[in-house]
PDB file of C-alpha atoms and ligand atoms in Angstrom:
ATOM      1  CA  UNK A  28      -0.041  -0.028  -0.017  1.00 45.00           C
ATOM      2  CA  UNK A  29       1.400   3.360  -1.002  1.00 49.00           C
ATOM      3  CA  UNK A  30      -1.228   5.455   0.860  1.00 54.00           C
ATOM      4  CA  UNK A  31       0.529   7.977   3.019  1.00 78.00           C
ATOM      5  CA  UNK A  32       3.943   6.942   1.562  1.00 89.00           C
ATOM      6  CA  UNK A  33       6.220   8.873  -0.667  1.00 95.00           C
ATOM      7  CA  UNK A  34       8.405   7.627  -3.488  1.00 97.00           C
ATOM      8  CA  UNK A  35      11.408   9.779  -2.442  1.00 96.00           C
ATOM      9  CA  UNK A  36      12.137  10.661  -6.074  1.00 97.00           C
ATOM     10  CA  UNK A  37      14.761  13.492  -6.739  1.00 98.00           C
ATOM     11  CA  UNK A  38      13.308  16.793  -7.994  1.00 98.00           C
ATOM     12  CA  UNK A  39      14.649  16.039 -11.459  1.00 98.00           C
ATOM     13  CA  UNK A  40      13.026  12.634 -11.509  1.00 98.00           C
ATOM     14  CA  UNK A  41       9.649  14.078 -10.467  1.00 98.00           C
ATOM     15  CA  UNK A  42       9.924  16.788 -13.119  1.00 98.00           C
ATOM     16  CA  UNK A  43      10.836  14.371 -15.946  1.00 98.00           C
ATOM     17  CA  UNK A  44       8.686  11.403 -15.234  1.00 98.00           C
ATOM     18  CA  UNK A  45       5.324  13.032 -14.398  1.00 98.00           C
ATOM     19  CA  UNK A  46       3.304  11.867 -17.384  1.00 97.00           C
ATOM     20  CA  UNK A  47      -0.291  12.190 -18.497  1.00 98.00           C
ATOM     21  CA  UNK A  48      -1.560   9.009 -16.792  1.00 98.00           C
ATOM     22  CA  UNK A  49      -4.644   7.512 -18.415  1.00 98.00           C
ATOM     23  CA  UNK A  50      -4.480   3.786 -18.925  1.00 97.00           C
ATOM     24  CA  UNK A  51      -2.482   3.329 -15.681  1.00 98.00           C
ATOM     25  CA  UNK A  52      -4.951   5.066 -13.396  1.00 98.00           C
ATOM     26  CA  UNK A  53      -6.016   2.576 -10.739  1.00 98.00           C
ATOM     27  CA  UNK A  54      -9.701   2.844 -10.993  1.00 98.00           C
ATOM     28  CA  UNK A  55     -10.319   0.425  -8.016  1.00 97.00           C
ATOM     29  CA  UNK A  56      -8.133   1.907  -5.339  1.00 97.00           C
ATOM     30  CA  UNK A  57      -9.804   4.528  -3.166  1.00 97.00           C
ATOM     31  CA  UNK A  58      -8.133   7.921  -2.880  1.00 97.00           C
ATOM     32  CA  UNK A  59      -8.316   9.642   0.520  1.00 95.00           C
ATOM     33  CA  UNK A  60      -9.028  13.335   1.013  1.00 97.00           C
ATOM     34  CA  UNK A  61      -6.005  13.957   3.309  1.00 96.00           C
ATOM     35  CA  UNK A  62      -3.449  12.971   0.575  1.00 96.00           C
ATOM     36  CA  UNK A  63      -5.249  15.154  -1.959  1.00 97.00           C
ATOM     37  CA  UNK A  64      -5.238  18.055   0.504  1.00 98.00           C
ATOM     38  CA  UNK A  65      -1.562  17.559   1.080  1.00 97.00           C
ATOM     39  CA  UNK A  66      -0.915  17.824  -2.634  1.00 98.00           C
ATOM     40  CA  UNK A  67      -3.022  20.921  -2.875  1.00 98.00           C
ATOM     41  CA  UNK A  68      -1.180  22.541  -0.034  1.00 98.00           C
ATOM     42  CA  UNK A  69       2.017  22.034  -2.087  1.00 98.00           C
ATOM     43  CA  UNK A  70       0.213  23.526  -5.028  1.00 98.00           C
ATOM     44  CA  UNK A  71      -0.565  26.674  -3.175  1.00 98.00           C
ATOM     45  CA  UNK A  72       3.193  27.383  -2.943  1.00 98.00           C
ATOM     46  CA  UNK A  73       3.110  28.300  -6.681  1.00 98.00           C
ATOM     47  CA  UNK A  74       3.569  31.973  -7.665  1.00 98.00           C
ATOM     48  CA  UNK A  75       0.475  34.173  -8.718  1.00 98.00           C
ATOM     49  CA  UNK A  76       0.467  37.691 -10.279  1.00 96.00           C
ATOM     50  CA  UNK A  77       0.689  40.330  -7.529  1.00 95.00           C
ATOM     51  CA  UNK A  78       0.296  37.428  -5.050  1.00 96.00           C
ATOM     52  CA  UNK A  79      -3.455  37.630  -5.798  1.00 95.00           C
ATOM     53  CA  UNK A  80      -4.000  33.816  -5.102  1.00 97.00           C
ATOM     54  CA  UNK A  81      -7.297  33.972  -7.151  1.00 97.00           C
ATOM     55  CA  UNK A  82      -7.581  30.207  -7.355  1.00 98.00           C
ATOM     56  CA  UNK A  83     -10.336  27.790  -6.163  1.00 98.00           C
ATOM     57  CA  UNK A  84     -10.040  24.079  -6.190  1.00 98.00           C
ATOM     58  CA  UNK A  85     -13.208  21.972  -6.862  1.00 98.00           C
ATOM     59  CA  UNK A  86     -12.618  18.415  -5.947  1.00 98.00           C
ATOM     60  CA  UNK A  87     -15.485  15.883  -6.990  1.00 98.00           C
ATOM     61  CA  UNK A  88     -15.891  12.878  -4.909  1.00 98.00           C
ATOM     62  CA  UNK A  89     -19.570  12.265  -5.188  1.00 98.00           C
ATOM     63  CA  UNK A  90     -20.219   9.365  -7.636  1.00 97.00           C
ATOM     64  CA  UNK A  91     -23.331  10.953  -9.299  1.00 98.00           C
ATOM     65  CA  UNK A  92     -21.494  14.276  -9.815  1.00 98.00           C
ATOM     66  CA  UNK A  93     -18.360  12.467 -11.287  1.00 98.00           C
ATOM     67  CA  UNK A  94     -20.737  10.666 -13.709  1.00 98.00           C
ATOM     68  CA  UNK A  95     -22.429  13.963 -14.700  1.00 98.00           C
ATOM     69  CA  UNK A  96     -19.155  15.791 -15.231  1.00 98.00           C
ATOM     70  CA  UNK A  97     -17.615  12.816 -17.091  1.00 98.00           C
ATOM     71  CA  UNK A  98     -20.657  12.651 -19.423  1.00 98.00           C
ATOM     72  CA  UNK A  99     -19.997  16.325 -20.499  1.00 98.00           C
ATOM     73  CA  UNK A 100     -16.400  15.349 -21.261  1.00 98.00           C
ATOM     74  CA  UNK A 101     -17.380  12.148 -23.028  1.00 97.00           C
ATOM     75  CA  UNK A 102     -19.858  13.984 -25.284  1.00 97.00           C
ATOM     76  CA  UNK A 103     -17.180  16.494 -26.337  1.00 97.00           C
ATOM     77  CA  UNK A 104     -14.517  13.852 -26.700  1.00 96.00           C
ATOM     78  CA  UNK A 105     -16.765  12.055 -29.301  1.00 94.00           C
ATOM     79  CA  UNK A 106     -16.546  15.234 -31.430  1.00 92.00           C
ATOM     80  CA  UNK A 107     -12.720  15.604 -30.841  1.00 90.00           C
ATOM     81  CA  UNK A 108     -12.256  11.854 -31.710  1.00 86.00           C
ATOM     82  CA  UNK A 109     -13.725  12.439 -35.179  1.00 86.00           C
ATOM     83  CA  UNK A 110     -11.530  15.494 -36.028  1.00 85.00           C
ATOM     84  CA  UNK A 111      -8.293  14.856 -37.937  1.00 81.00           C
ATOM     85  CA  UNK A 112      -5.122  15.282 -35.782  1.00 80.00           C
ATOM     86  CA  UNK A 113      -2.290  17.734 -36.335  1.00 81.00           C
ATOM     87  CA  UNK A 114       0.085  16.856 -39.216  1.00 85.00           C
ATOM     88  CA  UNK A 115       3.809  16.552 -38.478  1.00 81.00           C
ATOM     89  CA  UNK A 116       6.756  15.939 -40.919  1.00 83.00           C
ATOM     90  CA  UNK A 117       7.993  12.430 -41.374  1.00 82.00           C
ATOM     91  CA  UNK A 118      10.366  11.220 -38.609  1.00 82.00           C
ATOM     92  CA  UNK A 119       8.844  13.668 -36.079  1.00 83.00           C
ATOM     93  CA  UNK A 120       8.367  12.036 -32.811  1.00 83.00           C
ATOM     94  CA  UNK A 121       4.970  13.561 -32.206  1.00 85.00           C
ATOM     95  CA  UNK A 122       3.631  11.893 -35.387  1.00 82.00           C
ATOM     96  CA  UNK A 123       4.847   8.489 -33.973  1.00 80.00           C
ATOM     97  CA  UNK A 124       3.201   9.168 -30.665  1.00 82.00           C
ATOM     98  CA  UNK A 125      -0.134  10.604 -32.063  1.00 83.00           C
ATOM     99  CA  UNK A 126      -2.026   7.221 -32.459  1.00 82.00           C
ATOM    100  CA  UNK A 127      -0.922   6.142 -28.940  1.00 85.00           C
ATOM    101  CA  UNK A 128      -2.062   9.427 -27.464  1.00 85.00           C
ATOM    102  CA  UNK A 129      -5.380   9.166 -29.212  1.00 88.00           C
ATOM    103  CA  UNK A 130      -5.800   5.548 -28.051  1.00 88.00           C
ATOM    104  CA  UNK A 131      -4.851   6.506 -24.531  1.00 93.00           C
ATOM    105  CA  UNK A 132      -7.069   9.566 -24.509  1.00 94.00           C
ATOM    106  CA  UNK A 133     -10.034   7.408 -25.718  1.00 95.00           C
ATOM    107  CA  UNK A 134      -9.481   5.102 -22.811  1.00 97.00           C
ATOM    108  CA  UNK A 135      -9.588   7.935 -20.342  1.00 97.00           C
ATOM    109  CA  UNK A 136     -12.706   9.299 -21.862  1.00 97.00           C
ATOM    110  CA  UNK A 137     -14.486   5.958 -21.762  1.00 97.00           C
ATOM    111  CA  UNK A 138     -13.526   5.506 -18.106  1.00 98.00           C
ATOM    112  CA  UNK A 139     -13.635   9.054 -16.776  1.00 98.00           C
ATOM    113  CA  UNK A 140     -16.709   8.325 -14.538  1.00 98.00           C
ATOM    114  CA  UNK A 141     -14.766   5.519 -12.866  1.00 98.00           C
ATOM    115  CA  UNK A 142     -11.869   7.658 -11.759  1.00 98.00           C
ATOM    116  CA  UNK A 143     -12.114   7.904  -7.872  1.00 98.00           C
ATOM    117  CA  UNK A 144     -11.760  11.757  -7.698  1.00 98.00           C
ATOM    118  CA  UNK A 145     -11.757  14.600 -10.228  1.00 98.00           C
ATOM    119  CA  UNK A 146     -10.270  18.115  -9.801  1.00 98.00           C
ATOM    120  CA  UNK A 147     -11.359  21.348 -11.516  1.00 98.00           C
ATOM    121  CA  UNK A 148      -8.857  24.158 -10.816  1.00 98.00           C
ATOM    122  CA  UNK A 149     -10.744  27.526 -11.092  1.00 98.00           C
ATOM    123  CA  UNK A 150      -9.735  31.210 -11.422  1.00 97.00           C
ATOM    124  CA  UNK A 151     -11.599  34.142 -10.166  1.00 96.00           C
ATOM    125  CA  UNK A 152     -12.774  36.119 -13.150  1.00 95.00           C
ATOM    126  CA  UNK A 153     -13.865  35.422 -16.701  1.00 96.00           C
ATOM    127  CA  UNK A 154     -11.303  35.311 -19.464  1.00 94.00           C
ATOM    128  CA  UNK A 155     -13.612  35.024 -22.527  1.00 93.00           C
ATOM    129  CA  UNK A 156     -12.276  38.180 -24.171  1.00 92.00           C
ATOM    130  CA  UNK A 157      -8.924  38.479 -22.433  1.00 94.00           C
ATOM    131  CA  UNK A 158      -5.871  40.201 -24.082  1.00 96.00           C
ATOM    132  CA  UNK A 159      -2.615  38.389 -24.390  1.00 96.00           C
ATOM    133  CA  UNK A 160      -1.336  40.259 -21.238  1.00 96.00           C
ATOM    134  CA  UNK A 161      -4.523  39.568 -19.399  1.00 95.00           C
ATOM    135  CA  UNK A 162      -4.627  35.893 -20.265  1.00 96.00           C
ATOM    136  CA  UNK A 163      -0.948  35.421 -19.528  1.00 97.00           C
ATOM    137  CA  UNK A 164      -1.270  36.969 -16.174  1.00 96.00           C
ATOM    138  CA  UNK A 165      -4.482  35.081 -15.336  1.00 96.00           C
ATOM    139  CA  UNK A 166      -3.563  31.540 -16.473  1.00 97.00           C
ATOM    140  CA  UNK A 167       0.039  32.132 -15.285  1.00 97.00           C
ATOM    141  CA  UNK A 168      -1.513  32.559 -11.858  1.00 97.00           C
ATOM    142  CA  UNK A 169      -3.277  29.264 -11.814  1.00 98.00           C
ATOM    143  CA  UNK A 170      -1.528  26.675 -14.015  1.00 98.00           C
ATOM    144  CA  UNK A 171       1.893  26.482 -12.285  1.00 98.00           C
ATOM    145  CA  UNK A 172       0.022  25.451  -9.155  1.00 98.00           C
ATOM    146  CA  UNK A 173      -1.880  22.833 -11.184  1.00 98.00           C
ATOM    147  CA  UNK A 174       1.454  21.414 -12.375  1.00 98.00           C
ATOM    148  CA  UNK A 175       2.845  21.477  -8.826  1.00 98.00           C
ATOM    149  CA  UNK A 176      -0.253  19.485  -7.799  1.00 98.00           C
ATOM    150  CA  UNK A 177       0.402  16.860 -10.506  1.00 98.00           C
ATOM    151  CA  UNK A 178       4.100  16.588  -9.379  1.00 98.00           C
ATOM    152  CA  UNK A 179       3.035  16.265  -5.791  1.00 98.00           C
ATOM    153  CA  UNK A 180       0.664  13.466  -6.745  1.00 98.00           C
ATOM    154  CA  UNK A 181       3.511  11.715  -8.610  1.00 98.00           C
ATOM    155  CA  UNK A 182       5.651  11.812  -5.496  1.00 98.00           C
ATOM    156  CA  UNK A 183       2.772  10.130  -3.612  1.00 98.00           C
ATOM    157  CA  UNK A 184       2.335   7.195  -6.094  1.00 98.00           C
ATOM    158  CA  UNK A 185      -0.611   8.904  -7.723  1.00 98.00           C
ATOM    159  CA  UNK A 186      -1.313  10.331 -11.246  1.00 98.00           C
ATOM    160  CA  UNK A 187      -3.410  12.624 -13.256  1.00 98.00           C
ATOM    161  CA  UNK A 188      -3.713  13.832 -16.812  1.00 98.00           C
ATOM    162  CA  UNK A 189      -4.219  17.400 -18.010  1.00 98.00           C
ATOM    163  CA  UNK A 190      -7.450  17.708 -19.885  1.00 98.00           C
ATOM    164  CA  UNK A 191      -9.506  20.615 -21.237  1.00 98.00           C
ATOM    165  CA  UNK A 192     -12.037  18.962 -23.537  1.00 97.00           C
ATOM    166  CA  UNK A 193     -14.974  19.311 -21.121  1.00 98.00           C
ATOM    167  CA  UNK A 194     -14.761  23.080 -21.758  1.00 98.00           C
ATOM    168  CA  UNK A 195     -15.788  22.716 -25.403  1.00 96.00           C
ATOM    169  CA  UNK A 196     -19.294  23.466 -26.684  1.00 96.00           C
ATOM    170  CA  UNK A 197     -20.471  25.305 -23.527  1.00 96.00           C
ATOM    171  CA  UNK A 198     -19.376  22.301 -21.458  1.00 98.00           C
ATOM    172  CA  UNK A 199     -17.820  24.641 -18.990  1.00 98.00           C
ATOM    173  CA  UNK A 200     -21.288  26.192 -18.197  1.00 98.00           C
ATOM    174  CA  UNK A 201     -22.890  22.724 -17.898  1.00 98.00           C
ATOM    175  CA  UNK A 202     -20.194  21.626 -15.492  1.00 98.00           C
ATOM    176  CA  UNK A 203     -20.568  24.937 -13.562  1.00 98.00           C
ATOM    177  CA  UNK A 204     -24.304  24.091 -13.101  1.00 98.00           C
ATOM    178  CA  UNK A 205     -23.639  20.561 -11.948  1.00 98.00           C
ATOM    179  CA  UNK A 206     -21.203  21.813  -9.284  1.00 98.00           C
ATOM    180  CA  UNK A 207     -22.601  25.185  -8.334  1.00 98.00           C
ATOM    181  CA  UNK A 208     -19.620  27.118  -9.760  1.00 98.00           C
ATOM    182  CA  UNK A 209     -20.446  30.709 -10.411  1.00 98.00           C
ATOM    183  CA  UNK A 210     -19.926  30.657 -14.098  1.00 98.00           C
ATOM    184  CA  UNK A 211     -20.216  34.376 -14.806  1.00 97.00           C
ATOM    185  CA  UNK A 212     -17.426  35.099 -12.165  1.00 97.00           C
ATOM    186  CA  UNK A 213     -15.079  32.085 -12.399  1.00 98.00           C
ATOM    187  CA  UNK A 214     -13.125  30.321 -15.158  1.00 98.00           C
ATOM    188  CA  UNK A 215     -12.339  26.697 -15.183  1.00 98.00           C
ATOM    189  CA  UNK A 216      -8.862  25.613 -16.114  1.00 98.00           C
ATOM    190  CA  UNK A 217      -9.505  21.960 -16.932  1.00 98.00           C
ATOM    191  CA  UNK A 218     -10.556  18.603 -15.609  1.00 98.00           C
ATOM    192  CA  UNK A 219      -7.956  16.407 -13.791  1.00 98.00           C
ATOM    193  CA  UNK A 220      -8.511  12.815 -12.893  1.00 98.00           C
ATOM    194  CA  UNK A 221      -6.975  11.843  -9.519  1.00 98.00           C
ATOM    195  CA  UNK A 222      -6.064   8.159  -8.814  1.00 98.00           C
ATOM    196  CA  UNK A 223      -3.194   5.956  -7.603  1.00 98.00           C
ATOM    197  CA  UNK A 224      -1.105   4.760 -10.496  1.00 98.00           C
ATOM    198  CA  UNK A 225      -0.773   1.062 -11.549  1.00 98.00           C
ATOM    199  CA  UNK A 226       3.009   0.795 -10.842  1.00 97.00           C
ATOM    200  CA  UNK A 227       5.091   3.802 -10.184  1.00 97.00           C
ATOM    201  CA  UNK A 228       7.761   3.493 -12.804  1.00 97.00           C
ATOM    202  CA  UNK A 229       7.378   6.309 -15.433  1.00 98.00           C
ATOM    203  CA  UNK A 230       9.898   7.396 -17.828  1.00 97.00           C
ATOM    204  CA  UNK A 231      10.926  10.715 -19.501  1.00 97.00           C
ATOM    205  CA  UNK A 232       9.082  11.309 -22.626  1.00 95.00           C
ATOM    206  CA  UNK A 233      10.595  11.670 -26.105  1.00 93.00           C
ATOM    207  CA  UNK A 234      10.384  15.344 -27.135  1.00 93.00           C
ATOM    208  CA  UNK A 235      11.502  17.273 -30.113  1.00 92.00           C
ATOM    209  CA  UNK A 236      15.011  18.490 -29.623  1.00 94.00           C
ATOM    210  CA  UNK A 237      15.623  21.678 -27.725  1.00 96.00           C
ATOM    211  CA  UNK A 238      17.746  22.991 -30.489  1.00 96.00           C
ATOM    212  CA  UNK A 239      14.583  23.168 -32.731  1.00 94.00           C
ATOM    213  CA  UNK A 240      12.921  25.623 -30.409  1.00 96.00           C
ATOM    214  CA  UNK A 241      15.744  27.450 -28.642  1.00 98.00           C
ATOM    215  CA  UNK A 242      16.560  31.118 -29.589  1.00 98.00           C
ATOM    216  CA  UNK A 243      19.584  32.866 -27.986  1.00 98.00           C
ATOM    217  CA  UNK A 244      19.406  36.661 -28.315  1.00 98.00           C
ATOM    218  CA  UNK A 245      17.508  36.485 -31.727  1.00 97.00           C
ATOM    219  CA  UNK A 246      14.597  34.484 -33.011  1.00 97.00           C
TER     220      UNK A 246
HETATM  221  C1  FMN B  30      -3.361  22.315 -22.113  1.00 94.88           C
HETATM  222  C2  FMN B  30      -3.481  20.799 -22.298  1.00 94.88           C
HETATM  223  C3  FMN B  30      -4.646  20.273 -22.613  1.00 94.88           C
HETATM  224  C4  FMN B  30      -4.830  18.980 -22.707  1.00 94.88           C
HETATM  225  N1  FMN B  30      -5.982  18.321 -22.908  1.00 94.88           N
HETATM  226  C5  FMN B  30      -6.126  17.012 -22.927  1.00 94.88           C
HETATM  227  C6  FMN B  30      -7.351  16.481 -23.038  1.00 94.88           C
HETATM  228  O1  FMN B  30      -8.495  17.138 -23.117  1.00 94.88           O
HETATM  229  N2  FMN B  30      -7.511  15.084 -22.983  1.00 94.88           N
HETATM  230  C7  FMN B  30      -6.409  14.245 -22.842  1.00 94.88           C
HETATM  231  O2  FMN B  30      -6.621  13.006 -22.776  1.00 94.88           O
HETATM  232  N3  FMN B  30      -5.172  14.770 -22.713  1.00 94.88           N
HETATM  233  C8  FMN B  30      -4.971  16.105 -22.781  1.00 94.88           C
HETATM  234  N4  FMN B  30      -3.857  16.703 -22.639  1.00 94.88           N
HETATM  235  C9  FMN B  30      -2.588  15.807 -22.377  1.00 94.88           C
HETATM  236  C10 FMN B  30      -1.573  15.824 -23.543  1.00 94.88           C
HETATM  237  O3  FMN B  30      -2.205  14.823 -24.615  1.00 94.88           O
HETATM  238  C11 FMN B  30      -0.249  15.196 -23.102  1.00 94.88           C
HETATM  239  O4  FMN B  30       0.301  16.125 -22.205  1.00 94.88           O
HETATM  240  C12 FMN B  30       0.704  15.053 -24.216  1.00 94.88           C
HETATM  241  O5  FMN B  30       0.312  13.897 -25.042  1.00 94.88           O
HETATM  242  C13 FMN B  30       2.108  14.601 -23.755  1.00 94.88           C
HETATM  243  O6  FMN B  30       2.054  13.485 -22.842  1.00 94.88           O
HETATM  244  P1  FMN B  30       2.795  13.536 -21.468  1.00 94.88           P
HETATM  245  O7  FMN B  30       1.995  14.567 -20.625  1.00 94.88           O
HETATM  246  O8  FMN B  30       2.609  12.127 -20.917  1.00 94.88           O
HETATM  247  O9  FMN B  30       4.173  13.976 -21.534  1.00 94.88           O
HETATM  248  C14 FMN B  30      -3.645  18.009 -22.473  1.00 94.88           C
HETATM  249  C15 FMN B  30      -2.422  18.696 -22.174  1.00 94.88           C
HETATM  250  C16 FMN B  30      -2.276  20.041 -22.045  1.00 94.88           C
HETATM  251  C17 FMN B  30      -1.033  20.619 -21.522  1.00 94.88           C
END
């Protein structure tokens, strides 16, 4: 049992092996509130613009609510599933990974309602017509904390996957109604499954080389 235990990974190990976990989410093992709150306490150490801390964290444990939120995601995912993916040049690692990512994403969608807990990180304010500076400041004051949360889960033998598909097609509003989130005042950043992982060995991912995206002094 890993509950309450930590993996004692190095900082670099946590940073390089925190994957989007979908097929290896343990749908059977219960998740306790205390461990999730511990990971959220760590998340609150992330920076925010002007130290505003305008975040809210909606954790969904109730089975009927998980099912209702998952249904919104699943409906949107069916639309996403039928759209053609991005095209990459031959030999590009993203092209090789694309069918696997789609398959894994399909598994998560099909099983979202079975995930023991779900998280919706929220931000005070609506961003529908945000400028670049407004959007950067706002999302930059929520998403580092969300990533910290995912890293903290990893260290505790748990996992998640960053998802945004529930927000499509007015799904954000539907989910707001299900959970009582004040839609006209609060923006949702995504939907995050929370579960123990099946095994704890995760590897660094293959990424396109740094040299293809790095610019020193000049683009
Ligand atoms: C902003 C953002 C939105 C994403 N949305 C989804 C999503 O809706 N559903 C999903 O299954 N994965 C989603 N992902 C996960 C990506 O597919 C995943 O990060 C990518 O394939 C790389 O895999 P890795 O995280 O394991 O390195 C999202 C990731 C990010 C950062």
